[in-house]
XYZ file of N, CA and C in Angstrom:
648
model
N 96.924 83.749 106.815
C 96.550 84.704 106.235
C 96.887 86.029 107.359
N 97.087 87.094 106.853
C 97.835 88.383 107.102
C 96.566 89.436 107.301
N 96.113 89.549 108.412
C 94.938 90.577 108.564
C 95.291 91.742 109.619
N 95.116 93.058 108.832
C 95.165 94.116 109.454
C 93.899 94.790 110.081
N 93.773 95.302 111.343
C 92.732 95.403 112.311
C 92.951 96.849 112.247
N 92.022 97.720 112.010
C 91.845 99.197 112.358
C 90.734 99.700 112.872
N 90.416 100.498 113.684
C 89.504 101.030 114.765
C 89.659 102.467 114.533
N 88.185 102.820 114.933
C 88.195 104.542 114.927
C 86.890 104.849 114.635
N 86.355 106.149 114.583
C 85.053 106.728 114.228
C 85.002 106.503 113.161
N 85.760 106.960 112.043
C 85.551 106.963 110.388
C 84.366 107.947 110.256
N 84.154 109.085 110.872
C 83.017 109.673 110.742
C 83.280 111.493 110.372
N 83.499 111.421 109.103
C 83.509 110.286 108.219
C 84.766 109.945 107.672
N 84.658 108.910 106.856
C 85.930 108.187 106.246
C 86.265 109.149 104.923
N 87.993 109.635 105.261
C 88.139 110.597 104.019
C 89.262 110.007 103.435
N 89.924 110.812 102.622
C 90.946 110.310 101.735
C 92.408 109.716 102.645
N 92.450 110.616 103.860
C 93.812 109.971 104.529
C 93.568 108.624 104.912
N 92.593 108.134 105.480
C 92.020 106.721 105.951
C 92.295 106.170 104.938
N 91.801 106.266 103.695
C 91.797 105.443 102.626
C 93.210 105.125 101.872
N 93.935 106.368 101.814
C 95.423 106.166 101.571
C 96.311 105.479 102.405
N 96.148 105.716 103.763
C 96.828 104.956 104.740
C 96.650 103.335 104.877
N 95.253 103.001 104.326
C 94.922 101.484 104.626
C 95.460 100.805 103.195
N 95.257 101.517 102.035
C 96.006 101.207 100.865
C 97.208 100.820 100.965
N 98.005 101.917 101.427
C 99.281 101.769 101.512
C 99.820 100.775 102.420
N 99.387 100.604 103.552
C 99.694 99.554 104.415
C 99.449 98.104 103.995
N 98.103 97.937 103.191
C 97.592 96.922 102.828
C 98.822 96.219 101.893
N 99.381 96.929 101.061
C 100.351 96.760 99.936
C 101.627 96.603 100.667
N 101.861 97.453 101.178
C 103.319 97.488 102.054
C 103.627 96.581 102.891
N 102.476 95.981 103.614
C 102.850 94.790 104.672
C 102.262 93.453 104.213
N 101.780 93.546 102.972
C 101.386 92.258 102.183
C 100.026 91.783 103.166
N 99.096 92.639 103.584
C 98.057 92.092 104.342
C 96.936 91.489 103.301
N 96.420 90.400 103.674
C 95.314 89.779 102.992
C 94.060 90.401 103.031
N 93.966 90.915 104.055
C 92.495 91.823 104.256
C 92.909 92.763 105.323
N 91.931 93.591 105.422
C 91.850 94.935 106.434
C 90.500 94.636 107.064
N 90.557 94.656 108.608
C 89.541 94.374 109.245
C 89.115 95.857 109.691
N 87.948 96.491 109.279
C 87.680 97.832 109.694
C 86.514 97.543 110.816
N 87.204 98.311 112.054
C 86.009 98.448 113.310
C 85.587 99.684 113.615
N 84.422 99.995 113.110
C 83.858 101.565 113.557
C 83.532 101.426 114.733
N 84.006 102.475 115.691
C 83.843 102.708 117.140
C 82.659 103.637 117.152
N 81.517 103.075 117.820
C 79.995 103.929 118.070
C 79.913 104.727 119.279
N 81.103 104.193 120.099
C 81.108 104.946 121.407
C 82.398 104.791 122.118
N 83.725 105.581 121.450
C 85.132 105.333 121.825
C 85.035 106.151 123.070
N 85.602 105.192 124.305
C 85.673 105.618 125.571
C 86.769 107.073 125.591
N 87.219 107.523 124.692
C 88.274 108.698 124.756
C 87.757 109.807 124.299
N 86.413 109.597 123.589
C 85.697 110.788 122.844
C 84.596 111.192 123.701
N 84.175 112.493 123.682
C 83.127 113.131 124.430
C 82.009 112.961 123.446
N 81.950 113.377 122.106
C 81.070 113.821 121.347
C 80.364 112.514 120.935
N 79.273 112.161 120.594
C 78.443 111.308 119.999
C 78.409 111.218 118.378
N 78.622 110.228 117.784
C 78.586 110.168 116.165
C 77.333 109.841 115.576
N 77.447 109.821 114.267
C 76.181 109.393 113.554
C 76.277 107.902 113.660
N 75.092 107.067 113.160
C 74.814 105.675 113.467
C 75.865 104.901 112.726
N 75.988 103.753 113.074
C 77.128 102.585 112.683
C 76.363 102.632 111.393
N 75.224 102.389 111.029
C 74.783 102.307 109.644
C 75.226 103.371 108.434
N 75.077 104.450 109.149
C 75.813 105.566 108.151
C 77.361 105.314 107.646
N 77.972 105.002 109.022
C 79.537 105.121 108.905
C 79.844 103.688 107.944
N 79.182 102.685 108.150
C 79.596 101.513 107.521
C 79.317 101.888 106.246
N 77.992 102.548 105.649
C 77.858 102.740 104.225
C 79.029 103.625 103.730
N 79.355 104.655 104.581
C 80.563 105.584 103.855
C 81.810 104.667 103.687
N 82.275 103.848 104.734
C 83.518 103.067 104.535
C 83.100 102.145 103.330
N 82.263 101.326 102.911
C 82.088 100.630 101.954
C 82.141 101.551 100.529
N 81.322 102.684 100.622
C 81.624 103.711 99.268
C 83.021 103.954 98.987
N 83.741 104.392 100.183
C 85.057 104.810 100.087
C 85.933 103.738 99.242
N 86.103 102.547 100.028
C 87.139 101.324 99.745
C 86.603 100.727 98.593
N 85.179 100.626 98.385
C 84.858 99.910 97.011
C 85.566 98.616 96.703
N 86.258 98.674 95.630
C 87.124 97.406 95.560
C 88.732 97.675 95.576
N 89.057 98.731 96.312
C 90.397 99.105 96.279
C 91.215 97.811 97.049
N 90.881 97.351 98.106
C 91.413 96.032 98.566
C 90.510 95.220 99.250
N 90.967 93.958 99.587
C 90.017 93.370 100.372
C 89.604 93.724 101.725
N 88.570 93.743 102.413
C 88.151 94.401 103.601
C 86.921 93.776 104.240
N 86.896 94.095 105.329
C 85.498 93.533 106.103
C 85.213 94.554 107.004
N 83.999 94.575 107.522
C 83.581 95.846 108.326
C 83.010 95.125 109.868
N 83.205 95.267 110.908
C 83.115 94.483 112.066
C 82.145 95.338 112.835
N 81.187 94.504 113.541
C 80.251 95.334 114.384
C 80.569 94.931 115.793
N 81.643 94.571 116.105
C 81.844 94.770 117.493
C 81.902 95.620 118.431
N 82.093 96.797 117.592
C 82.116 98.300 118.489
C 80.996 98.753 118.040
N 79.586 98.507 117.740
C 78.790 99.015 116.570
C 77.515 99.528 117.802
N 77.729 99.054 119.074
C 76.414 99.149 119.901
C 77.004 100.924 120.789
N 76.172 101.840 120.435
C 76.516 103.272 121.040
C 76.329 103.387 122.370
N 75.514 102.396 123.025
C 75.464 102.560 124.504
C 76.492 101.792 125.353
N 77.429 101.174 125.111
C 78.428 100.481 125.334
C 79.653 101.198 125.108
N 80.700 101.182 126.214
C 81.931 101.600 126.180
C 82.838 100.654 125.653
N 83.748 100.842 124.328
C 84.343 99.780 123.590
C 85.828 100.028 124.009
N 86.550 99.008 124.329
C 88.088 99.082 124.563
C 88.661 98.224 123.403
N 89.564 98.800 122.955
C 90.587 97.919 122.091
C 90.826 96.349 122.550
N 91.343 96.544 123.837
C 91.605 95.085 124.206
C 90.487 93.980 124.064
N 89.594 94.566 124.627
C 88.142 93.460 124.619
C 87.817 93.121 122.960
N 88.081 94.153 122.057
C 87.753 93.848 120.582
C 88.664 92.742 120.141
N 90.062 93.143 120.501
C 90.760 92.193 119.969
C 90.974 90.672 120.369
N 90.512 90.690 121.562
C 90.515 89.158 122.162
C 89.181 88.477 121.372
N 88.147 89.035 121.214
C 86.968 88.526 120.019
C 87.461 88.398 118.927
N 88.380 89.062 118.252
C 88.864 89.134 116.760
C 89.456 87.690 116.755
N 90.532 87.563 117.630
C 91.478 86.357 117.963
C 90.861 85.033 118.020
N 89.547 85.211 118.625
C 88.644 83.943 118.591
C 88.318 83.426 117.520
N 88.063 84.334 116.453
C 87.531 83.987 115.286
C 88.654 83.847 114.359
N 89.920 84.386 114.412
C 90.953 84.228 113.509
C 92.111 84.072 114.436
N 91.826 82.699 115.147
C 92.958 82.200 115.917
C 94.105 81.924 115.093
N 94.228 81.529 114.070
C 95.272 80.744 113.190
C 95.768 81.828 112.396
N 95.443 83.061 112.204
C 95.937 84.218 111.210
C 96.709 85.012 112.081
N 97.687 85.778 111.358
C 98.541 86.748 111.730
C 97.926 87.686 111.726
N 97.908 88.546 113.115
C 96.790 89.743 113.155
C 98.043 91.000 113.068
N 97.474 92.231 112.602
C 98.314 93.420 112.802
C 97.316 94.358 113.584
N 97.578 95.031 114.267
C 96.526 96.194 114.547
C 97.130 97.553 114.474
N 96.310 98.225 113.753
C 97.107 99.612 113.221
C 96.378 100.682 114.074
N 97.594 101.468 114.832
C 97.195 102.667 115.417
C 97.772 103.696 114.912
N 97.356 104.950 114.685
C 97.831 106.065 114.334
C 99.116 106.568 115.157
N 99.973 107.271 114.807
C 101.050 107.764 115.610
C 100.591 108.826 116.766
N 99.687 109.227 116.606
C 98.813 110.113 117.314
C 98.556 109.507 118.552
N 97.499 108.242 118.319
C 97.349 107.137 119.334
C 98.490 106.439 120.083
N 99.434 106.427 119.341
C 100.445 105.507 119.857
C 101.397 106.391 120.976
N 101.530 107.604 120.631
C 102.148 108.630 121.688
C 101.259 108.517 123.015
N 100.084 107.905 122.959
C 99.540 108.013 124.247
C 99.246 106.495 124.808
N 99.548 105.682 123.725
C 99.199 104.167 123.953
C 99.398 103.715 125.275
N 100.092 104.273 126.153
C 100.414 103.469 127.270
C 99.042 103.807 128.533
N 98.437 104.737 128.107
C 97.372 105.441 128.757
C 96.132 104.488 128.590
N 96.294 103.533 127.403
C 95.198 102.637 127.107
C 94.854 101.933 127.975
N 93.606 100.992 128.285
C 93.324 100.212 128.889
C 94.173 98.722 128.458
N 95.003 98.504 129.255
C 95.569 97.076 128.928
C 96.649 97.072 127.866
N 97.550 98.139 127.701
C 98.297 98.432 126.714
C 99.332 97.413 126.532
N 99.817 96.709 127.529
C 100.840 95.468 127.405
C 100.331 94.379 126.938
N 98.872 94.461 127.678
C 98.284 93.101 127.004
C 97.927 92.710 125.590
N 97.751 94.115 124.950
C 97.330 94.161 123.575
C 98.594 93.717 122.867
N 99.725 94.255 123.262
C 101.043 94.143 122.513
C 101.325 92.548 122.602
N 100.933 91.895 123.707
C 101.100 90.319 123.778
C 100.227 89.709 122.860
N 99.029 90.372 122.447
C 98.091 89.726 121.633
C 98.394 89.656 120.222
N 98.749 90.787 119.644
C 98.964 91.094 118.442
C 100.261 92.114 118.046
N 100.359 91.938 116.580
C 101.547 92.817 116.107
C 101.019 94.217 116.023
N 101.714 95.291 116.393
C 101.339 96.823 116.262
C 101.726 97.304 115.033
N 101.040 97.980 114.187
C 101.371 98.712 113.127
C 101.128 100.197 113.225
N 102.413 100.998 113.689
C 102.144 102.363 113.736
C 102.440 103.068 112.758
N 101.427 103.681 111.614
C 101.990 104.515 110.437
C 102.092 106.085 111.033
N 103.530 106.439 110.908
C 103.745 107.564 111.075
C 103.428 108.712 110.125
N 102.860 109.885 110.713
C 102.205 111.006 110.004
C 102.295 112.316 110.586
N 102.723 113.232 110.035
C 102.800 114.668 110.722
C 101.598 115.158 111.126
N 101.206 115.792 112.441
C 102.489 116.445 113.272
C 102.828 115.312 114.514
N 102.393 114.350 114.170
C 102.395 113.267 115.459
C 103.523 112.252 114.937
N 104.988 112.733 115.214
C 106.439 112.256 114.677
C 106.736 111.549 116.046
N 106.709 109.872 115.958
C 107.408 109.063 116.970
C 108.809 109.190 116.699
N 109.795 109.529 117.810
C 110.971 109.379 117.537
C 111.511 107.815 117.844
N 111.761 107.012 116.616
C 111.839 105.766 116.532
C 113.372 105.153 117.485
N 114.249 106.262 117.057
C 115.604 106.237 117.493
C 115.542 106.076 119.235
N 114.685 106.858 119.634
C 114.898 107.085 121.022
C 113.956 105.909 121.710
N 112.886 105.673 120.885
C 111.984 104.520 121.568
C 112.823 103.225 121.360
N 113.696 102.820 120.576
C 114.416 101.577 120.454
C 115.547 101.672 121.491
N 116.239 102.831 121.700
C 117.016 102.849 122.838
C 116.325 102.500 124.338
N 115.352 103.195 124.488
C 114.703 102.734 125.702
C 114.034 101.343 125.844
N 113.932 100.692 124.685
C 113.098 99.527 124.996
C 114.080 98.419 124.163
N 115.503 98.824 124.260
C 116.244 97.628 123.600
C 116.453 96.178 124.307
N 116.171 96.267 125.929
C 116.171 95.191 126.627
C 115.015 94.029 126.048
N 113.811 94.948 125.583
C 112.621 93.986 125.321
C 112.671 93.924 123.825
N 112.953 94.872 122.954
C 112.658 94.277 121.538
C 114.222 94.421 120.760
N 114.399 93.522 119.731
C 115.234 93.702 118.749
C 114.603 94.348 117.357
N 115.582 95.061 116.937
C 115.259 96.277 115.970
C 115.848 95.669 114.527
N 114.924 96.134 113.595
C 115.719 95.590 112.116
C 115.038 96.875 111.393
N 115.672 97.496 110.336
C 115.225 98.410 109.301
C 115.184 97.978 108.010
N 114.109 98.134 107.253
C 113.980 97.738 106.146
C 113.391 99.201 105.371
N 114.297 99.484 104.372
C 113.971 100.690 103.587
C 113.667 102.061 104.905
N 112.490 102.514 104.889
C 112.057 103.534 106.023
C 111.189 102.974 106.955
N 110.978 101.407 107.211
C 110.016 100.983 108.271
C 111.076 100.006 109.042
N 110.686 100.545 110.372
C 111.305 99.782 111.421
C 110.530 98.656 112.171
N 111.319 97.396 112.231
C 110.492 96.438 112.647
C 111.181 95.927 114.089
N 109.950 95.788 115.005
C 110.656 95.426 116.549
C 110.012 94.167 116.859
N 110.748 93.340 117.492
C 110.297 91.967 117.802
C 110.729 91.877 119.156
N 109.708 91.434 119.971
C 109.618 91.062 121.595
C 110.035 89.392 121.886
N 110.344 89.196 123.285
C 110.424 87.783 123.037
C 109.040 86.912 122.886
N 107.831 87.429 122.987
C 106.628 86.618 122.428
C 106.537 86.624 121.214
N 107.633 87.213 120.243
C 107.450 86.683 118.883
C 106.605 87.900 118.064
N 105.986 88.919 119.108
C 105.324 89.841 118.728
C 105.806 91.094 117.933
N 105.355 91.678 116.983
C 106.272 92.712 116.447
C 105.563 94.353 116.606
N 106.237 95.132 116.838
C 105.993 96.814 116.544
C 106.355 97.151 115.212
N 105.623 97.832 114.566
C 106.100 98.506 113.320
C 105.769 99.508 113.102
N 106.895 100.220 112.763
C 107.024 101.873 112.572
C 107.040 102.044 111.224
N 106.088 102.410 110.585
C 105.869 102.808 109.088
C 105.553 103.826 108.775
N 106.420 104.514 108.304
C 106.755 105.815 107.508
C 105.967 105.928 106.313
N 104.667 106.540 106.391
C 103.898 106.675 105.333
C 104.653 107.346 104.139
N 104.458 106.744 102.693
C 104.919 107.876 101.700
C 104.172 109.036 101.526
N 102.773 108.614 101.639
C 101.673 109.648 101.269
C 101.184 109.837 102.740
N 101.552 111.240 103.035
C 101.164 111.745 104.151
C 99.917 113.170 103.967
N 98.709 112.539 104.429
C 97.535 113.401 104.452
C 97.354 114.084 105.648
N 97.276 115.387 105.758
C 97.240 116.288 106.733
C 95.422 116.475 107.082
N 94.998 115.653 107.513
C 93.506 116.379 107.525
C 92.794 115.046 108.445
N 91.602 115.800 109.342
C 90.776 114.933 110.189
C 89.394 114.683 109.885
N 88.914 114.081 110.405
C 87.282 113.813 110.339
C 86.600 115.279 110.869
N 87.269 115.880 111.964
C 86.812 116.871 112.851
C 86.658 117.876 111.972
N 87.891 118.413 111.115
C 88.005 119.219 110.378
C 87.080 119.259 109.293
N 86.812 118.173 108.658
C 86.029 118.005 107.245
C 84.457 118.338 108.058
N 83.918 117.664 109.310
C 82.907 117.979 109.516
C 82.531 119.479 109.770
N 83.518 120.232 110.147
C 83.482 121.578 110.758
C 83.115 122.299 109.039
N 83.793 122.139 107.904
C 83.878 122.536 106.754
C 82.352 122.221 106.293
N 81.785 120.959 106.633
C 80.401 120.742 105.957
C 79.326 121.593 106.835
N 79.525 121.667 108.106
C 78.385 122.376 108.853
C 78.712 123.937 108.595
N 79.814 124.191 108.083
C 79.788 125.764 107.547
C 79.492 125.958 106.195
N 79.041 124.866 105.443
C 78.654 124.780 103.958
C 79.967 124.986 103.190
N 81.018 124.789 103.566
C 82.127 125.117 102.720
C 82.601 123.633 101.861
N 81.749 123.349 101.009
C 81.644 122.266 100.390
C 82.708 122.068 99.418
N 82.929 122.785 98.885
C 84.232 122.642 97.894
C 85.496 122.284 98.502
N 85.503 123.103 99.642
C 86.567 122.703 100.467
C 86.822 121.292 101.203
N 85.628 120.961 101.540
C 85.474 119.482 102.308
C 85.531 118.590 101.132
N 84.970 118.535 99.748
C 84.923 117.494 99.044
C 86.512 117.321 98.590
N 87.379 118.259 98.689
C 88.648 117.928 98.244
C 89.225 116.667 99.446
N 88.742 116.431 100.422
C 89.286 115.511 101.548
C 88.475 114.016 101.661
N 87.390 113.957 100.476
C 86.472 112.980 100.651
C 86.551 112.209 99.524
N 86.133 110.882 99.280
C 86.125 110.274 98.169
C 84.909 110.809 97.471
N 84.727 111.021 96.325
C 83.340 111.785 95.558
C 82.269 110.679 95.829
N 82.051 109.669 96.001
C 80.778 108.927 96.828
C 80.314 109.169 97.759
N 81.491 109.326 98.946
C 81.129 109.592 100.072
C 80.727 111.106 100.388
N 81.115 111.952 99.564
C 80.730 113.399 99.656
C 79.269 113.441 99.130
N 78.959 112.635 98.269
C 77.625 112.793 97.478
C 76.506 111.830 98.621
N 77.332 111.066 99.217
C 76.507 110.106 100.583
C 75.908 111.295 101.400
N 76.985 112.097 101.938
C 76.837 113.002 102.784
C 75.690 113.964 102.594
N 75.814 114.531 101.449
C 74.939 115.469 101.136
C 73.309 114.728 101.282
N 73.504 113.657 100.214
C 71.891 112.943 99.852
C 71.292 112.684 101.138
N 72.276 112.461 102.404
C 71.545 112.029 103.653
C 71.551 112.867 104.578
N 71.853 114.236 104.099
C 71.985 115.326 105.240
C 72.829 115.272 106.345
N 73.982 114.375 106.388
C 74.661 114.057 107.350
C 75.581 115.664 107.802
N 75.818 115.810 108.843
C 76.566 117.134 109.425
C 76.113 118.087 108.847
N 74.818 118.321 108.538
C 74.293 119.557 107.895
C 73.387 120.155 109.056
N 73.483 121.394 109.485
C 72.751 121.713 110.756
C 71.673 122.482 109.935
């Protein structure tokens, strides 16, 4: 089984998240996407809404679009969560499956500052969906890492394989949606609902209003 793993705050989950997951699931033939909402990411200062609300919005957004599962490994807001530790736990459960850890191009540009980045690359395949304005110079990256990785290009997707047989996949998204959860929350706080709803699945938008989320 091929399983994609994607973490983040998903606070709220928007059409950019959904479009990216759907495209990667189809484009890389993933059997399932494991969504890992992080209730206390170490790289963010602001707190987010509860895991229960985030999970509900994810379920509403994805619905039956593709096979998925929501993990509670990073649901405790009192703990600092690191991807390395989460991936180790996931590998214990899915030890015989092929795992793909999905990180946005914005995060990949800072990946070497993460907790144990080399160990992460040795545990799972990395998938880097590329979207503006966070563009990865793949040719430069290949040249700088040519001693460690062999490269292969298929259409606009670059596959890099290292000695441990793990890959880094630079995936140029066909549909690039430039929006962030922060921008959507700002619109909601300012009561610019017509603008905010353009970037949210209809059910998620209604859930936010029904539960008074992000509304001061």
